[in-house]
XYZ file of C-alpha atoms in Angstrom:
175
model
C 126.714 92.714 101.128
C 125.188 96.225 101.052
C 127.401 99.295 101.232
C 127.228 101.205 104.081
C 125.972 104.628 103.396
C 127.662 107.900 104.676
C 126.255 110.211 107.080
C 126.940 114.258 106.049
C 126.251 116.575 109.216
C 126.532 120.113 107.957
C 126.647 122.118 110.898
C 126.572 126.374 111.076
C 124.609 129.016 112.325
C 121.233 129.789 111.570
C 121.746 131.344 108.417
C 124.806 129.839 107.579
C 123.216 127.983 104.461
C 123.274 124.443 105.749
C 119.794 123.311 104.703
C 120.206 125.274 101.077
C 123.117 123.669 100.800
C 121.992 119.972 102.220
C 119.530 120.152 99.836
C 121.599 120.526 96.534
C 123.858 117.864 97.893
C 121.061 115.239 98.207
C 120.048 116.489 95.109
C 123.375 115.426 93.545
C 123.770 111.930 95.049
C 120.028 111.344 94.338
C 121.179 112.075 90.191
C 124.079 109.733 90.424
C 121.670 107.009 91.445
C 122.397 107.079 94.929
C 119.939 106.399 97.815
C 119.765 109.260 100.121
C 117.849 111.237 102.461
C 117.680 115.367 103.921
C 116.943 115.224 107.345
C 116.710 118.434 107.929
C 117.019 119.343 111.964
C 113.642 121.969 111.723
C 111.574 119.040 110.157
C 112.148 116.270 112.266
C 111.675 118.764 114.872
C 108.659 119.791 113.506
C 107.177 116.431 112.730
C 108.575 114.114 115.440
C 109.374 116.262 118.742
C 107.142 119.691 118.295
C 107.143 119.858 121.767
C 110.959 119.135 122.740
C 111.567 123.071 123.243
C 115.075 124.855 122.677
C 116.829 124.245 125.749
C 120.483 122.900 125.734
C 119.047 119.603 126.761
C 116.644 119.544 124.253
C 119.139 120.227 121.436
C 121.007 117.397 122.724
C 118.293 115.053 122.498
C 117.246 116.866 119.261
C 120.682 115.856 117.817
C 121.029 112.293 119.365
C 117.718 111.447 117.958
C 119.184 112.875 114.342
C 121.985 110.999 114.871
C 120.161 107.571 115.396
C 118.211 108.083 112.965
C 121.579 108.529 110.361
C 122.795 105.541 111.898
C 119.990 103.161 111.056
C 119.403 104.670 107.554
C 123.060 104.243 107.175
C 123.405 100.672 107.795
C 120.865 99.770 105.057
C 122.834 101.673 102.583
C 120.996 105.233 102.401
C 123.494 108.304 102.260
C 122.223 110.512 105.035
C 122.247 114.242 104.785
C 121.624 116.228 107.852
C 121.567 119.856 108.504
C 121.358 120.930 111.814
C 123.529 123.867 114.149
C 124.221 121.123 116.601
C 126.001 124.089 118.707
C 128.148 122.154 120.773
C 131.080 119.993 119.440
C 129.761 117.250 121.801
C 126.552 116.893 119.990
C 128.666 115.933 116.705
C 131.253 114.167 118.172
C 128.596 111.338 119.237
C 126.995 111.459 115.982
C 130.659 110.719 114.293
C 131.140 107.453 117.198
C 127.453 105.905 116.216
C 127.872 106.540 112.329
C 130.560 104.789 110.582
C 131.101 106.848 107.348
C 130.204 110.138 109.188
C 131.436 112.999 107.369
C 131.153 116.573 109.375
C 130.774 119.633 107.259
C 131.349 123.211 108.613
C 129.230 125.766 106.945
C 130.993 128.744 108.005
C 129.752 131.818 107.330
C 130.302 135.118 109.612
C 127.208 136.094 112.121
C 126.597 139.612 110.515
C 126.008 137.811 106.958
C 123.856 134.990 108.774
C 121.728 138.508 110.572
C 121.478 140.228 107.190
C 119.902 136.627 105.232
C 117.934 135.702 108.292
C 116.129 133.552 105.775
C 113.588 132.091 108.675
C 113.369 135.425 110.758
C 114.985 134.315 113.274
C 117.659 137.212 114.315
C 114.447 139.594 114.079
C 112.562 137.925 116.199
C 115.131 137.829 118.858
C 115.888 141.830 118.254
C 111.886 141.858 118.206
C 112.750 140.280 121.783
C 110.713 136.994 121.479
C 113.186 134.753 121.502
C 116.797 134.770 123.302
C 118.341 131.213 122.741
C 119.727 132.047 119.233
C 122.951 130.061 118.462
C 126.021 132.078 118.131
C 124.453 134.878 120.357
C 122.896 133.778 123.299
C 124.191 129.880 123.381
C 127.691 129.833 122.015
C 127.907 127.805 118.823
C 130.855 125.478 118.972
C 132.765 125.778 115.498
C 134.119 121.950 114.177
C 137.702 121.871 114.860
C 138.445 118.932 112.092
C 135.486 118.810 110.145
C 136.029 116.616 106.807
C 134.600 119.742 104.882
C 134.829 123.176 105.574
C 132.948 125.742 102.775
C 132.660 129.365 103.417
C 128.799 130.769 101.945
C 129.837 134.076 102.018
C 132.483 133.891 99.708
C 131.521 130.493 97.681
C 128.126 129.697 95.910
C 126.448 126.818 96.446
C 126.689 125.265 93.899
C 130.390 125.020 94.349
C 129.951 124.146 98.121
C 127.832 121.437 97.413
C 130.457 120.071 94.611
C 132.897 120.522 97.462
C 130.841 117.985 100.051
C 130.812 115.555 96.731
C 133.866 115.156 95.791
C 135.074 114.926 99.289
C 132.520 111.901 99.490
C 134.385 110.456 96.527
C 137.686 110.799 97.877
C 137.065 109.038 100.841
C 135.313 106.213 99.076
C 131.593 106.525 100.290
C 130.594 107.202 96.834
């Protein structure tokens, strides 16, 4: 019977280092032979939904659509890494009921730090004022309250975040 792969939501503000982070994780299962795949929340946007918008009910949908798509990659065996603010505690909570080996990771890292990196512009273009749903700011971001993994980016590098998110995969036996 094929193993059931885990599904690692790393949720955060924008800026937070989720998708840097995501990405050296996958990385790391993909060397130990693992199957895996990044879905990374801007992508699948991007590719599948560029029209969904930024609305609370969008992100929702946004989310459950990340979340179904974890579950069915999942089943078949593929570790699933997924990095995406899913701002309200809701959002994850359904992805952890539809995906057995879910595994929540809280990239935690203070707004001013997440401003000053601002990596995709995002905080300037809402100073700029073209934007005002920004996560954290103008919809309140939801921190995890028992995430599996919690990592801190502004005091830990990523490389030891990302060992972190492994070797709590090992302890609980999903890898």
């Amino acid at each position: 019977m094929e193993k059931t792969g885990a599904v690692i939501w790393f949720t955060g503000l924008a800026g937070s280092g989720k998708s840097t982070i995501a990405s050296v994780v996958a990385a790391m299962l993909a060397e130990r032979g693992l199957p895996v795949e990044n879905l990374d929340a801007d992508e699948v946007r991007q590719n599948l939904s560029p029209n969904l918008g930024f609305s609370l009910e969008a992100r929702d949908e946004n989310t459950k659509r990340l979340a179904w798509m974890g579950k069915m990659l999942s089943k078949h065996g593929v570790n699933v890494v997924i990095a995406a603010v899913a701002t309200l505690r809701r959002f994850r909570d359904r992805a952890r009921e539809m995906c057995p080996h879910f595994v929540e990771v809280y990239v935690r890292c203070p707004l001013e730090v997440c401003q000053e990196r601002d990596a995709k512009g995002l905080y300037a273009r809402r100073a700029r004022g073209e934007i005002n749903d920004v996560d954290g700011i103008d919809i309140p971001y939801e921190e995890a309250l028992n995430p599996e993994v919690v990592i801190d980016t502004s005091t830990t590098d990523v490389e030891a975040c990302a060992q972190a998110v492994v070797a709590k995969l090992a302890e609980l036996g999903y890898i």
